[in-house]
Short mmCIF file of C-alpha atoms in Angstrom, two decimals:
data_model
loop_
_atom_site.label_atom_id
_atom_site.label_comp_id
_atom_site.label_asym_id
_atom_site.label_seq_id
_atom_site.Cartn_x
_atom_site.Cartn_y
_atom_site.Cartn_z
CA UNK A 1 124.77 91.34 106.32
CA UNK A 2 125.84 95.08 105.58
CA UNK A 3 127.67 97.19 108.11
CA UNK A 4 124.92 99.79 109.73
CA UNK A 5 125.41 103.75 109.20
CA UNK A 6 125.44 105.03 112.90
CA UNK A 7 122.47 107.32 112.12
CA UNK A 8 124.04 110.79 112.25
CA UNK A 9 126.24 109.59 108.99
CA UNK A 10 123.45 111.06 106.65
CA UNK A 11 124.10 114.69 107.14
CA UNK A 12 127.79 113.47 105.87
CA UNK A 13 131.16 113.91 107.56
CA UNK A 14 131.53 116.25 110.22
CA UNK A 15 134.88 117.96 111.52
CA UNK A 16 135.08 115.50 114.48
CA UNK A 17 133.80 112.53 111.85
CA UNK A 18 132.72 109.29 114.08
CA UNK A 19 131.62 106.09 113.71
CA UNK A 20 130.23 105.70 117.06
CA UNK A 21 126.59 105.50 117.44
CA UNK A 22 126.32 108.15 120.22
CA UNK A 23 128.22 110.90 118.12
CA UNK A 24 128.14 113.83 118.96
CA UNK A 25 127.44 113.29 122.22
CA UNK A 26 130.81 112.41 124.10
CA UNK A 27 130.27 108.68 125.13
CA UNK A 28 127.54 106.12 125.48
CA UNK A 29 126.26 106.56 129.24
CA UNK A 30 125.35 110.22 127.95
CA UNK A 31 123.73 109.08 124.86
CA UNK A 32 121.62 106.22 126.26
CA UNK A 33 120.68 108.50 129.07
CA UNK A 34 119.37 110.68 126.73
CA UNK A 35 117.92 108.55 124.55
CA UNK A 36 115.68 107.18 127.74
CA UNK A 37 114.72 110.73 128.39
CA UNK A 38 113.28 111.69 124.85
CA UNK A 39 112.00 108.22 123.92
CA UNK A 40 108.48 109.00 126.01
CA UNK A 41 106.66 112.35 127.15
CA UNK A 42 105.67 110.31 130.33
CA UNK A 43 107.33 108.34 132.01
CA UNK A 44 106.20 105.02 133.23
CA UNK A 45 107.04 101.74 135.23
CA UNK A 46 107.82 100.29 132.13
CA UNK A 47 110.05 103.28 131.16
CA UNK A 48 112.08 102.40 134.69
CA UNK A 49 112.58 98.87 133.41
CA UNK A 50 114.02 100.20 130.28
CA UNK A 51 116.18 102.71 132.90
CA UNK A 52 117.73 99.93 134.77
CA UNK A 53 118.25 97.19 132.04
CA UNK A 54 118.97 98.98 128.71
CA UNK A 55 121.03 101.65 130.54
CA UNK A 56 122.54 101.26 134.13
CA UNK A 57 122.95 97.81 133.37
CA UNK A 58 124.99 97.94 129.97
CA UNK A 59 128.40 96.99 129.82
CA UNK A 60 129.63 100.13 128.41
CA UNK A 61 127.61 102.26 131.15
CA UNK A 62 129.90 104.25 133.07
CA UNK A 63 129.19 106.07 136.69
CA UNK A 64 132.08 108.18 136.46
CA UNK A 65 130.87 109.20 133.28
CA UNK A 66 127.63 110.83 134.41
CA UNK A 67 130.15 112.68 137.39
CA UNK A 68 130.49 116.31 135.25
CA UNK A 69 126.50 115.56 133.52
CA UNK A 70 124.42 118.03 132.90
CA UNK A 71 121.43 117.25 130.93
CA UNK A 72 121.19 121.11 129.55
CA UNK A 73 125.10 120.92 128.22
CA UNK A 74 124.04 117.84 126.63
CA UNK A 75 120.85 118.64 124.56
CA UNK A 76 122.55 121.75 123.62
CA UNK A 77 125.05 119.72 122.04
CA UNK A 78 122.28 117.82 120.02
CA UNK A 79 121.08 121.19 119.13
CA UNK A 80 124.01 122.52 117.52
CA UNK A 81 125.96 119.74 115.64
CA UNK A 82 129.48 120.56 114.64
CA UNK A 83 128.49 118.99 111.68
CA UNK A 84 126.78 122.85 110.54
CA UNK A 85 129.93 124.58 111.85
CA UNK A 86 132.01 122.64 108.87
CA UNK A 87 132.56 123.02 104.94
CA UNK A 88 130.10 120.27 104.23
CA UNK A 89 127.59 122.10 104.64
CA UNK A 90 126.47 125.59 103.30
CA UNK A 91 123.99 128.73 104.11
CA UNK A 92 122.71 130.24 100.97
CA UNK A 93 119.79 132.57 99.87
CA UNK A 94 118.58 131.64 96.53
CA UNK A 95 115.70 133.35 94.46
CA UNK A 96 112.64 132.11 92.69
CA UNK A 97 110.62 133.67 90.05
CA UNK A 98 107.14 133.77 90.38
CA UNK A 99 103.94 132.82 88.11
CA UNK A 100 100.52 134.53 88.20
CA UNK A 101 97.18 132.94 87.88
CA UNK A 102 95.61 133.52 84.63
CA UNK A 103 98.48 135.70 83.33
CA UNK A 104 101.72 135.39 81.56
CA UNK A 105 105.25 137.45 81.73
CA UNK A 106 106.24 138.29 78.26
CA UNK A 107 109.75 137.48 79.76
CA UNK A 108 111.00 135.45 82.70
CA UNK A 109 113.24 138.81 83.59
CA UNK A 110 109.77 140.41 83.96
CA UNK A 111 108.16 138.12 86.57
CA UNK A 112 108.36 138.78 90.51
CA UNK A 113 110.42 137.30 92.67
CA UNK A 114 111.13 136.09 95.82
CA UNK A 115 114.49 135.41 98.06
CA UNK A 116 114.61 132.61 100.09
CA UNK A 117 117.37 132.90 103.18
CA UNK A 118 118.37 129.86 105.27
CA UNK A 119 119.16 127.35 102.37
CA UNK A 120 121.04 124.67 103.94
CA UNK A 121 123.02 122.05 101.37
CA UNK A 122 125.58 120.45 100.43
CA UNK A 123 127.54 119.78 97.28
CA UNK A 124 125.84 116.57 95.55
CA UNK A 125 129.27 115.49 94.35
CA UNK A 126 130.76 115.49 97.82
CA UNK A 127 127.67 113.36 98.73
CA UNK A 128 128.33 110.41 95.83
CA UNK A 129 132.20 110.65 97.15
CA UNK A 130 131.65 110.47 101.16
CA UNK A 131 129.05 107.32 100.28
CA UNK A 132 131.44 105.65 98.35
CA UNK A 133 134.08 105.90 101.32
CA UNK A 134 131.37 104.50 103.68
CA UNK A 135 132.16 101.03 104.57
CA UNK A 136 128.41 100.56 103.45
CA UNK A 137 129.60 100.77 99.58
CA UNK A 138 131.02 97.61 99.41
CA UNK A 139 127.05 96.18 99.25
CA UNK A 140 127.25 98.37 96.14
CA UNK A 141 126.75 96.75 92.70
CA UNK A 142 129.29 98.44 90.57
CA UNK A 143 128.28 96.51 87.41
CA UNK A 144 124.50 96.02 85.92
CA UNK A 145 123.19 93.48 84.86
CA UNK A 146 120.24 91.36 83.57
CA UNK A 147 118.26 89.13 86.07
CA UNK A 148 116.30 86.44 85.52
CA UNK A 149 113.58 84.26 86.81
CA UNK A 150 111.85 80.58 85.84
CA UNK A 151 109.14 79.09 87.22
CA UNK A 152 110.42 75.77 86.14
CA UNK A 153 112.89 73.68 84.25
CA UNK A 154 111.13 73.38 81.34
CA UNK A 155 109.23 77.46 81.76
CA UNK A 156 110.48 80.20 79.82
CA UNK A 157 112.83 82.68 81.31
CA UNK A 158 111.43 85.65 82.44
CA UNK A 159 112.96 89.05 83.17
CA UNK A 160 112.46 90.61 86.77
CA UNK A 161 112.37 94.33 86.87
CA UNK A 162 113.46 94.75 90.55
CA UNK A 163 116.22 96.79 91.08
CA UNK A 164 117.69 99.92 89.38
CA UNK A 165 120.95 98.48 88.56
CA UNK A 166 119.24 95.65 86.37
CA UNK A 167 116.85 97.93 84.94
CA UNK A 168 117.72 98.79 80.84
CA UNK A 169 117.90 102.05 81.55
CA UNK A 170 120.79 101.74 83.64
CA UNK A 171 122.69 98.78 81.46
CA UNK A 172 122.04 101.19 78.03
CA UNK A 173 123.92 104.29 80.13
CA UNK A 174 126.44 101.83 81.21
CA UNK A 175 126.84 100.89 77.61
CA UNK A 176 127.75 104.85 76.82
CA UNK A 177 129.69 105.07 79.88
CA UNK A 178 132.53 102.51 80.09
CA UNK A 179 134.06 103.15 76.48
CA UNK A 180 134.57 106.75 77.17
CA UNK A 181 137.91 106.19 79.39
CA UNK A 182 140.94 105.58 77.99
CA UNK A 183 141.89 102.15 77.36
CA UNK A 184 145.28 102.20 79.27
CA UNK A 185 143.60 103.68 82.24
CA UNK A 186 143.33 101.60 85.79
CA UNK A 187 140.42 103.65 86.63
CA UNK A 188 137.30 102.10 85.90
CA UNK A 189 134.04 104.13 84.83
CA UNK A 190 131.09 103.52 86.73
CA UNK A 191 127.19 104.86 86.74
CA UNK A 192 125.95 105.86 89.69
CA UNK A 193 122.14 106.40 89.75
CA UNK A 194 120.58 108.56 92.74
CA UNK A 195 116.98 108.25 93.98
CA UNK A 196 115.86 111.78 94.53
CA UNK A 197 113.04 112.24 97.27
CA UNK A 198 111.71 115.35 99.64
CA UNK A 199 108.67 115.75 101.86
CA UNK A 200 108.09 117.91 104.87
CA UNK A 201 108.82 116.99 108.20
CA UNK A 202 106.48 117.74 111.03
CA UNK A 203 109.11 118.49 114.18
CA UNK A 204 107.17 118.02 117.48
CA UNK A 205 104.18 116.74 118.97
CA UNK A 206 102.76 119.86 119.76
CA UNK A 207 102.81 123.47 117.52
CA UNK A 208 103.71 124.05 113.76
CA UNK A 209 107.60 123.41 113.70
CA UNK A 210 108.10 121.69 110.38
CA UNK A 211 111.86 120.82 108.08
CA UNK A 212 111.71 120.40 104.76
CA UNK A 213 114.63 118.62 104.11
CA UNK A 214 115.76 116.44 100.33
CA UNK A 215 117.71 113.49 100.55
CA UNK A 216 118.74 110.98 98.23
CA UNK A 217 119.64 107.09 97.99
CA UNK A 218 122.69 105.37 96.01
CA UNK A 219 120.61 103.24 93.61
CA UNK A 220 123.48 100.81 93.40
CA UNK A 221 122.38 99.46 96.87
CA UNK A 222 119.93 96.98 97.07
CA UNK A 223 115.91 97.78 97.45
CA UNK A 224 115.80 95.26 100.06
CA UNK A 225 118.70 97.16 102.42
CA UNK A 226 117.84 100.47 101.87
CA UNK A 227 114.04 100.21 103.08
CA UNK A 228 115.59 99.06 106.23
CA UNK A 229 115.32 102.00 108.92
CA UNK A 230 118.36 101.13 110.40
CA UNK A 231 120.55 101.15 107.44
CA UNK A 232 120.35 104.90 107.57
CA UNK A 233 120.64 104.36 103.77
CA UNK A 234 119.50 108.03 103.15
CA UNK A 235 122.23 111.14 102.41
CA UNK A 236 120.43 114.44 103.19
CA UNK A 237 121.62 116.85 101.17
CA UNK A 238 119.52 120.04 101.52
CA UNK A 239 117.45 121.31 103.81
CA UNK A 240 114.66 124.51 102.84
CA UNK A 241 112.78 126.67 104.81
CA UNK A 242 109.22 127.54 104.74
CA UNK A 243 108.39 130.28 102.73
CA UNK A 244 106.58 132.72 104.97
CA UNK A 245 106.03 136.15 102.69
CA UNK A 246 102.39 137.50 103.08
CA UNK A 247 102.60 138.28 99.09
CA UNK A 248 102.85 135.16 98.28
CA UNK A 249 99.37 134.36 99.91
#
């Protein structure tokens, strides 16, 4: 079994970096008191079971925690993340030229464009580097290879296609890869494939509040851990705003 993320660790490492699960809230009374709070819009008798059980009833629940608590303090915290107040990550504008139905620039310099503000990212190569200093990267496969499957004794092998670390794609790039350092060298070269996904984000239950954030997956890590929710596989990278010019409509 792998070593879970806590589920903050895919915005990346923050200037008060944690491994605890309640991060960055300050301790775990606040955090599952919270969590009870948000989990439902109405709260029920079941809801009081989960109060009294999977709270006040937890070893690491703490009365004199909850003596300075106020709930306000506390979501405000979850609202601003000190995480966004670091170098990870950066604020940009960034521009984008336009096309025109049924009609063609002569140049690229020619063609309209609009500035987005409120780009949040952060550098892909500090990404690859903070998820190989994860504790999760030692379920990464650092070398490819071919796997194969057979019915029976006497069947013929067959090749399984399953993961991107066995796939040719990755063994031919591994193939250009390794030679290229120095034979003397201690360091060893390695591929690293990334999965690149983005889709937007619907916020709340009620009104238009939307994210439209991209994230990315280590393809060294196994298909079979990294479709499980709470391996917090994922390392968001950017996150872009929706483009609200009445031009462009």
């Amino acid at each position: 079994t792998t070593e879970h993320r806590p589920p903050h660790s895919v915005f990346g490492p923050g200037q008060h970096s944690s491994s605890h699960i309640w991060a960055p809230l300050a301790n775990a009374t606040t955090f599952r008191l919270l969590k009870w709070f948000y989990n439902s819009d109405k709260k029920t008798l079941e809801d009081l079971d989960h109060l009294v059980y999977d709270i006040l009833l937890q070893p690491d629940f703490s009365v004199h925690e909850c003596e300075d608590f106020s709930a306000a303090r506390e979501a405000r915290c979850l609202d601003k993340p000190d995480i966004f107040n670091s170098d990870v990550w950066k604020r940009d504008s960034m521009e984008i030229s336009l096309s025109q139905k049924e009609f063609s620039w002569n140049t690229e310099a020619e063609a309209p464009v609009v500035k987005v503000e409120g780009v949040w990212h952060r550098s892909l190569t500090k990404v690859i580097t903070s998820a190989f200093q994860d504790s999760s990267a030692s379920e990464f496969h650092l070398k490819g290879y071919k796997e194969m499957w057979k019915a029976s004794e006497d069947s013929p092998a067959e090749r399984i296609y399953g993961e991107v670390y066995t796939s040719p794609a990755y063994l031919e790039m591994e193939e250009k890869v390794r030679p290229t350092i120095p034979p003397d060298s201690a360091i060893e070269n390695i591929v690293v494939p990334i999965l690149l996904y983005t889709d937007s984000t619907h916020l709340a239950n009620f009104g238009d509040a939307s994210l439209w954030p991209g994230y990315l997956f280590i393809g060294l890590l196994s298909k079979l851990l990294t479709a499980m929710p709470d391996v917090h596989a994922a390392h968001h990278f950017v996150y872009m705003p929706e483009v609200l010019d009445p031009s462009l409509t």
